[in-house]
Short mmCIF file of C-alpha atoms in Angstrom, two decimals:
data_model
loop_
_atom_site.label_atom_id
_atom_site.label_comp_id
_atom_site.label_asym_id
_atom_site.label_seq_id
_atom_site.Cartn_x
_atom_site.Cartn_y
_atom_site.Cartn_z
CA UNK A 1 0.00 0.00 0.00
CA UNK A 2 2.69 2.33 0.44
CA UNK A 3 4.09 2.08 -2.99
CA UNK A 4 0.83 2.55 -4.65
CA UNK A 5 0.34 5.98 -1.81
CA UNK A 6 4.18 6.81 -3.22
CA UNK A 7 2.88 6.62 -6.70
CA UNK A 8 -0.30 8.41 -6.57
CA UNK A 9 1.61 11.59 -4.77
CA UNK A 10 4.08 11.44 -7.42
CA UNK A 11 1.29 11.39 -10.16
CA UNK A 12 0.02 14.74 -7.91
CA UNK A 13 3.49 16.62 -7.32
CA UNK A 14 4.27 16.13 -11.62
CA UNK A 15 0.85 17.56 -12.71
CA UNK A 16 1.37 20.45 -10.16
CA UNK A 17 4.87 20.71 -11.32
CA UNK A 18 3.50 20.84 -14.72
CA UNK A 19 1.44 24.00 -13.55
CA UNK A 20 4.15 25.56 -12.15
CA UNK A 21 6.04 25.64 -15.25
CA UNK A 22 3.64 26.95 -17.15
CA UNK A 23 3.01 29.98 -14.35
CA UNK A 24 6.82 30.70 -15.27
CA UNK A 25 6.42 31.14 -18.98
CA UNK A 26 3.51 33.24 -18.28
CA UNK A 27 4.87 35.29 -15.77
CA UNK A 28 8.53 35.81 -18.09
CA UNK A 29 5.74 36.56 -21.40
CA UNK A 30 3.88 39.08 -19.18
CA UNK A 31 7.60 40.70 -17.53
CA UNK A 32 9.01 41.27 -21.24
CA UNK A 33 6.88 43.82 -22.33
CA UNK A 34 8.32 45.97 -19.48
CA UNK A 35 12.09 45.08 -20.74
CA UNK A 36 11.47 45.74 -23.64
CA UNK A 37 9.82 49.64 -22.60
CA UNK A 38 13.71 49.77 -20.32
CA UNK A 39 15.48 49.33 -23.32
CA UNK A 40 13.31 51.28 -25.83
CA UNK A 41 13.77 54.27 -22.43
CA UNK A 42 17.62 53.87 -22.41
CA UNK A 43 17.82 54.33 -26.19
CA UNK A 44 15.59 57.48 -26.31
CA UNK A 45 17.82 58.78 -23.53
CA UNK A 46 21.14 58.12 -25.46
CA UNK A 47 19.64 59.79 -28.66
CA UNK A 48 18.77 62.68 -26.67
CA UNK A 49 21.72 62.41 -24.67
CA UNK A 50 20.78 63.75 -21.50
CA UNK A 51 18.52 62.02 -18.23
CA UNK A 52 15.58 64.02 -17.90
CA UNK A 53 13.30 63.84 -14.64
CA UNK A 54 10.71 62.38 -16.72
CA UNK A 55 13.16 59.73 -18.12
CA UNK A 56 14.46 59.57 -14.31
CA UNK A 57 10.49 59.14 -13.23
CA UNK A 58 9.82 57.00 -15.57
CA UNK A 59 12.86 54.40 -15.71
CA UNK A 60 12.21 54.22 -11.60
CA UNK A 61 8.75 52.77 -12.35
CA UNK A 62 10.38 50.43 -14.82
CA UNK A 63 12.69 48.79 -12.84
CA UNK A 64 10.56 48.36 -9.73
CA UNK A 65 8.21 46.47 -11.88
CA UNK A 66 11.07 44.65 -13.19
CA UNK A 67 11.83 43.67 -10.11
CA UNK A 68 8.69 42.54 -8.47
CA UNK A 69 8.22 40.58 -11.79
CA UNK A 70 11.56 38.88 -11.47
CA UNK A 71 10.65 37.77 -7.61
CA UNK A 72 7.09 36.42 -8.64
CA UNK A 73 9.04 34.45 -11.13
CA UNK A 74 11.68 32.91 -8.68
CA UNK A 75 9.48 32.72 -6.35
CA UNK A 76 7.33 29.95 -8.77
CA UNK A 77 10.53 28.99 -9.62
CA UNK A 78 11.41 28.06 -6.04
CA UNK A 79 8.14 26.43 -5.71
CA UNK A 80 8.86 23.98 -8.70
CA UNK A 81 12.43 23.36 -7.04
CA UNK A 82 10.16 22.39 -4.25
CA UNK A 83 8.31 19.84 -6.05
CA UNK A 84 11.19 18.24 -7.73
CA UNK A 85 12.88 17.72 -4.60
CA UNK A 86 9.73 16.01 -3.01
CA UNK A 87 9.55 13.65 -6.53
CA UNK A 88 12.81 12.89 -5.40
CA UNK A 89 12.96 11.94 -1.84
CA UNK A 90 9.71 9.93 -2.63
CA UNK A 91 11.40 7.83 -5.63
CA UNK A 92 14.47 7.34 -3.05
CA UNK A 93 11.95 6.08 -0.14
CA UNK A 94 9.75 3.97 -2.75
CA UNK A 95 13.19 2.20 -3.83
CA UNK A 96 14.04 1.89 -0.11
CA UNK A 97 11.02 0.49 1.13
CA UNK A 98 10.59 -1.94 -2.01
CA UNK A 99 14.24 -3.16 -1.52
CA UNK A 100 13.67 -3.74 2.73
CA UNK A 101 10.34 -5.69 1.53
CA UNK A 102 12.33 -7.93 -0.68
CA UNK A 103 10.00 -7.67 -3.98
CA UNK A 104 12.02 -11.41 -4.55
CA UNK A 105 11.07 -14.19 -2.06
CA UNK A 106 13.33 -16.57 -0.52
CA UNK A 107 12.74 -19.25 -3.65
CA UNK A 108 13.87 -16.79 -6.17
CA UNK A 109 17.97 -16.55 -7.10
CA UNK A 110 19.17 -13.43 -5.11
CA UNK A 111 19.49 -10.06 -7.18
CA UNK A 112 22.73 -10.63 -9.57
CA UNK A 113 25.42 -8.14 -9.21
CA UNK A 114 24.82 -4.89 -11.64
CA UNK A 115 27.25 -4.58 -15.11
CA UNK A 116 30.04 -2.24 -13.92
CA UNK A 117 29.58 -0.17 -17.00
CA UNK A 118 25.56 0.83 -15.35
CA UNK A 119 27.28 1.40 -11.83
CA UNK A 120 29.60 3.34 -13.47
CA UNK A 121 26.80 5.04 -15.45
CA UNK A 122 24.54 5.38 -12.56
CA UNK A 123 27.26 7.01 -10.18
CA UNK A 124 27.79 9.74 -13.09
CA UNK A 125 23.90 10.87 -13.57
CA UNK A 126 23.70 10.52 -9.64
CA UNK A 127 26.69 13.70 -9.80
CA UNK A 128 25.00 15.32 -12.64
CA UNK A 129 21.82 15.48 -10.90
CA UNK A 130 22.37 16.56 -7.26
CA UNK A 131 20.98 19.52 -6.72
CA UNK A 132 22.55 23.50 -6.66
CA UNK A 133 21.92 25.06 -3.54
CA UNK A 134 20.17 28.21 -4.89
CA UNK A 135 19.93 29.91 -1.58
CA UNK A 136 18.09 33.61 -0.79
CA UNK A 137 20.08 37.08 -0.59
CA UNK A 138 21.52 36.47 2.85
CA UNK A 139 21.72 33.37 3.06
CA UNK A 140 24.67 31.26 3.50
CA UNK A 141 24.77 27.18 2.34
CA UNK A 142 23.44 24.70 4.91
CA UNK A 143 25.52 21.68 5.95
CA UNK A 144 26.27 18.99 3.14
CA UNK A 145 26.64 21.85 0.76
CA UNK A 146 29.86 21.43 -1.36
CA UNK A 147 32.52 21.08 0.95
CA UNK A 148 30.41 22.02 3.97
CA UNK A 149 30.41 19.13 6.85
CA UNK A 150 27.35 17.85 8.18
CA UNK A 151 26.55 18.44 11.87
CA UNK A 152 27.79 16.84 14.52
CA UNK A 153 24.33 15.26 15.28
CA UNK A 154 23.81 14.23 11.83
CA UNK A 155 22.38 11.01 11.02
CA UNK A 156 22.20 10.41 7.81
CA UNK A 157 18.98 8.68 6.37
CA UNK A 158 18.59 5.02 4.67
CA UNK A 159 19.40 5.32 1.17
CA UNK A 160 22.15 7.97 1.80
CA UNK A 161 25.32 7.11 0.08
CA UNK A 162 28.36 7.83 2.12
CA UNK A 163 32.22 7.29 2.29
CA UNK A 164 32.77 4.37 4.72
CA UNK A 165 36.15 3.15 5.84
CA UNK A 166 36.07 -0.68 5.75
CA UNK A 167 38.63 -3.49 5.94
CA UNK A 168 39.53 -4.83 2.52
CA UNK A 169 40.19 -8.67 2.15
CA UNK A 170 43.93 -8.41 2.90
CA UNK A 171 43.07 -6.69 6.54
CA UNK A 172 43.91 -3.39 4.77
CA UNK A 173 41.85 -0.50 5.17
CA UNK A 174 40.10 1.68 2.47
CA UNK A 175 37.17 4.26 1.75
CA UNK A 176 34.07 2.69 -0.24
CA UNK A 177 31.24 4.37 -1.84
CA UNK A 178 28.48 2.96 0.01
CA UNK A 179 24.47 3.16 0.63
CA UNK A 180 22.96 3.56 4.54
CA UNK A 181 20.82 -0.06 5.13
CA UNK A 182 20.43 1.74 8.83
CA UNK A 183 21.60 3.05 12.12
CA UNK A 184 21.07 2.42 15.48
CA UNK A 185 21.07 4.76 18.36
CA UNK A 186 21.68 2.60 20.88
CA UNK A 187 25.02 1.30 19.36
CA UNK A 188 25.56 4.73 17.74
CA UNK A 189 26.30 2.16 14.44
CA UNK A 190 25.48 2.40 10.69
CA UNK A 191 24.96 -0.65 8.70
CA UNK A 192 26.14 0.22 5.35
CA UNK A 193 25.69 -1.69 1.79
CA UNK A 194 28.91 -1.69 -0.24
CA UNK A 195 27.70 0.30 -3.95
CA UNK A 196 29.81 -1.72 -5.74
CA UNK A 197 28.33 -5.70 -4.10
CA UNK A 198 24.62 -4.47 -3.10
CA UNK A 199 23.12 -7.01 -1.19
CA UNK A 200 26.49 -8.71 -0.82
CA UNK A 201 29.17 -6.89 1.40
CA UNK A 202 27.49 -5.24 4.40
CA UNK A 203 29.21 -3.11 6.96
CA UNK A 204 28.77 -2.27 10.26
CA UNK A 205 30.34 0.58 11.24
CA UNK A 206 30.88 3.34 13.94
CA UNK A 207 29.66 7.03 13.14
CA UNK A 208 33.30 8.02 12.73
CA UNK A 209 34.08 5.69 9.97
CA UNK A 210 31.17 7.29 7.72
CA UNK A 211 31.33 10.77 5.81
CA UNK A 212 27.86 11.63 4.59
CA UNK A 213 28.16 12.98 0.75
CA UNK A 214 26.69 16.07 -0.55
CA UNK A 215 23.39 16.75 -0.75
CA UNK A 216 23.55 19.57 -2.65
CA UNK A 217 26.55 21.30 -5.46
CA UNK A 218 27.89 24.45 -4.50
CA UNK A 219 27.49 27.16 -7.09
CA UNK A 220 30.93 28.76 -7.31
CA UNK A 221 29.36 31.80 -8.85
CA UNK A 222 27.44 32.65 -5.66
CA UNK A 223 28.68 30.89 -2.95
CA UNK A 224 32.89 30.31 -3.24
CA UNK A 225 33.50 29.65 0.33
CA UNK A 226 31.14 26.66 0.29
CA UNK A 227 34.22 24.56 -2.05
CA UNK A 228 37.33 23.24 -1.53
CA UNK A 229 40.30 25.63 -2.12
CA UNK A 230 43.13 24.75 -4.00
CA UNK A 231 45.86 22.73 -2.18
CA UNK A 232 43.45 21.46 0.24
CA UNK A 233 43.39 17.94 1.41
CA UNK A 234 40.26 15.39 0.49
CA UNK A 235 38.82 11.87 -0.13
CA UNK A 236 37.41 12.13 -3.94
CA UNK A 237 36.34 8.89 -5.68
CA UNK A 238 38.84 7.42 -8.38
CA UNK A 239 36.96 7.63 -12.07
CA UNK A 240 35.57 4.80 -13.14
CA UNK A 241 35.83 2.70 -9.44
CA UNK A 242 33.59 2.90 -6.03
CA UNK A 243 36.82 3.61 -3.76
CA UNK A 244 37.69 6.85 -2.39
CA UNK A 245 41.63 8.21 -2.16
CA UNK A 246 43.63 10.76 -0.73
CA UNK A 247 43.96 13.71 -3.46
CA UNK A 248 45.08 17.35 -3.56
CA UNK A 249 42.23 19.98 -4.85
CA UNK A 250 44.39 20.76 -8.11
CA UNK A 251 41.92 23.43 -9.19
CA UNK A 252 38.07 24.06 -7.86
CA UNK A 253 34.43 24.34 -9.73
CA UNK A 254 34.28 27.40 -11.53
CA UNK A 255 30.68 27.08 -12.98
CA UNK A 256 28.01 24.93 -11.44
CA UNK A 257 28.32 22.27 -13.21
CA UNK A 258 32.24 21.83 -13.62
CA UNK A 259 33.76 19.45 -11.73
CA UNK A 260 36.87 19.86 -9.36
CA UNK A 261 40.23 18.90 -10.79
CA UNK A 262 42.21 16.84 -8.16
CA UNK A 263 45.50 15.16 -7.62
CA UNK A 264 45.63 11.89 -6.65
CA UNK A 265 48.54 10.62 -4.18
CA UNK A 266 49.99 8.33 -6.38
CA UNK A 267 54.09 6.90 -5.40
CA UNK A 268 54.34 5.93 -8.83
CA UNK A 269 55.10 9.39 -9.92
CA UNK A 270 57.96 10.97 -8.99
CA UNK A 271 56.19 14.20 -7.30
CA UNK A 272 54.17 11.87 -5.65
CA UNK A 273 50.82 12.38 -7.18
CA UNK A 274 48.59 11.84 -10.18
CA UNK A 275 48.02 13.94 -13.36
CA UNK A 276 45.33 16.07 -12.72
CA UNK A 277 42.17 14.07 -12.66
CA UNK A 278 37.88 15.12 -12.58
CA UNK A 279 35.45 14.48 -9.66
CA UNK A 280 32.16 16.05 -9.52
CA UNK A 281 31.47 17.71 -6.26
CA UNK A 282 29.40 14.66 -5.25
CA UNK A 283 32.28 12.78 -4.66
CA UNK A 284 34.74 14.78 -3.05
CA UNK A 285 34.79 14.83 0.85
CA UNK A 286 37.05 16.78 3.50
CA UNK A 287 39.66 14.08 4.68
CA UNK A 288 41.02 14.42 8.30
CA UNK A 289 43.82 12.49 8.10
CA UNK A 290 46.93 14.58 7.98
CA UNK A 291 48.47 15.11 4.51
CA UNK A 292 51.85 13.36 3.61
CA UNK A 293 55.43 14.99 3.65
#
């Protein structure tokens, strides 16, 4: 019953999505009369080539319509971001609560292990579509932002993927891409799901062995100090693998949608690190460990 509730919200939030994004069109139709009248003002006014207090009168009048009409349109616009992040969490919590029902019963094979090249696939359009934090004027980037740290009484949520320090086969230790199964407050313990073996390695681990990802990109435009600077010392997943490694920010974002350009530690090069290498923001996490001489 609860997938079937999931999907008939869903089915509401896209048709009033829908609405919403026709509101916008109307609302940027309605707004560019008045641009247009601005720019038809400023090129009387150069022609002339003086600012009279009628053009001064009447250019005020302009531009304070202008400007409620640009915050009724982000404000729909906000309202739509609103919707799509609802879709979201409720496609996340359908997947969640179909995979702890088991839609597979104990006589069918277990799930087989997913084609590398889809992981691989999935783990890109999961970085390409985590959300920008498009904050108000004033207001600065919550936690999980870019490079900002959750809070120290963050639990993060089943589904959640994470960076989790596990032991490898030969007793060594290393940082996986993983998924939160659950955690328990009485043991102060995650169990995690390795990405790469769903259903097949699972972890349990204490709170300081997990790093929650980002839940939302930074926008380097609008909100700089929310990234990792250059020279600064992180965890970023290895292209094309699940495993996280120590790197070197080489260069940060410098649109929203670039990635960072990092430098992997790597002894087989004689400075000690990698060629500069790409990892979208939603792989890249602050590492504590000190950084190597």
């Amino acid at each position: 019953m609860a997938l079937v509730s999931a999907d008939s919200r869903i089915a509401e939030l896209l048709t009033e999505l829908h609405q919403l994004i026709k509101q916008t069109q109307e609302e940027r139709s309605r707004s560019e009369h008045n641009l247009i009248n601005i720019q038809k003002t400023h090129e009387r006014m150069q022609t002339e080539n003086k600012i009279s207090p009628y053009y001064r009168t009447k250019l005020r009048g302009l531009y304070t319509t202008a400007k409620a009409d640009a915050e009724a349109e982000c404000n729909i616009l906000r309202r739509a971001l609103d919707k799509i992040a609802e879709i979201k969490t409720l496609l996340e919590e359908r997947r969640i609560a179909a995979k702890i029902a088991g839609l597979y019963n104990d006589s069918e094979p277990p799930r087989k292990t997913m084609r590398r090249g889809v992981l691989m696939t999935l783990l890109q359009q999961s970085a390409m579509t985590l959300p920008l934090w498009i904050g108000k004027p004033g207001d600065k980037p919550p936690p999980l932002c870019g490079a900002i740290p959750a809070s120290g009484d963050y639990v993060a949520k089943p589904g959640d993927k994470v960076a989790a320090r596990v032991k490898a086969v030969d007793g060594d230790e290393q940082w996986i891409l993983a998924e939160v199964v659950s955690y328990s407050h009485a043991t102060n313990k995650y169990e995690v799901d390795d990405i790469d073996e769903e259903g097949k390695e699972r972890h349990t681990l204490s709170r300081r062995r997990i790093i929650p990802l980002p839940q939302w990109k930074a926008n380097p435009e609008t909100d700089p100090e929310a990234l990792f600077q250059k020279d600064q010392l992180v965890l970023a997943l290895y292209p094309q693998t699940t495993c996280f490694y120590r790197a070197l920010i080489h260069t940060p974002p410098q649109r929203p949608q670039e990635d960072y350009s990092v430098l992997f530690e790597d002894t087989s090069y004689a400075d000690g690190y990698s060629p500069p290498l790409n990892v979208a923001q939603r792989y890249v996490v602050a590492c504590k460990e000190p950084k190597k001489k």
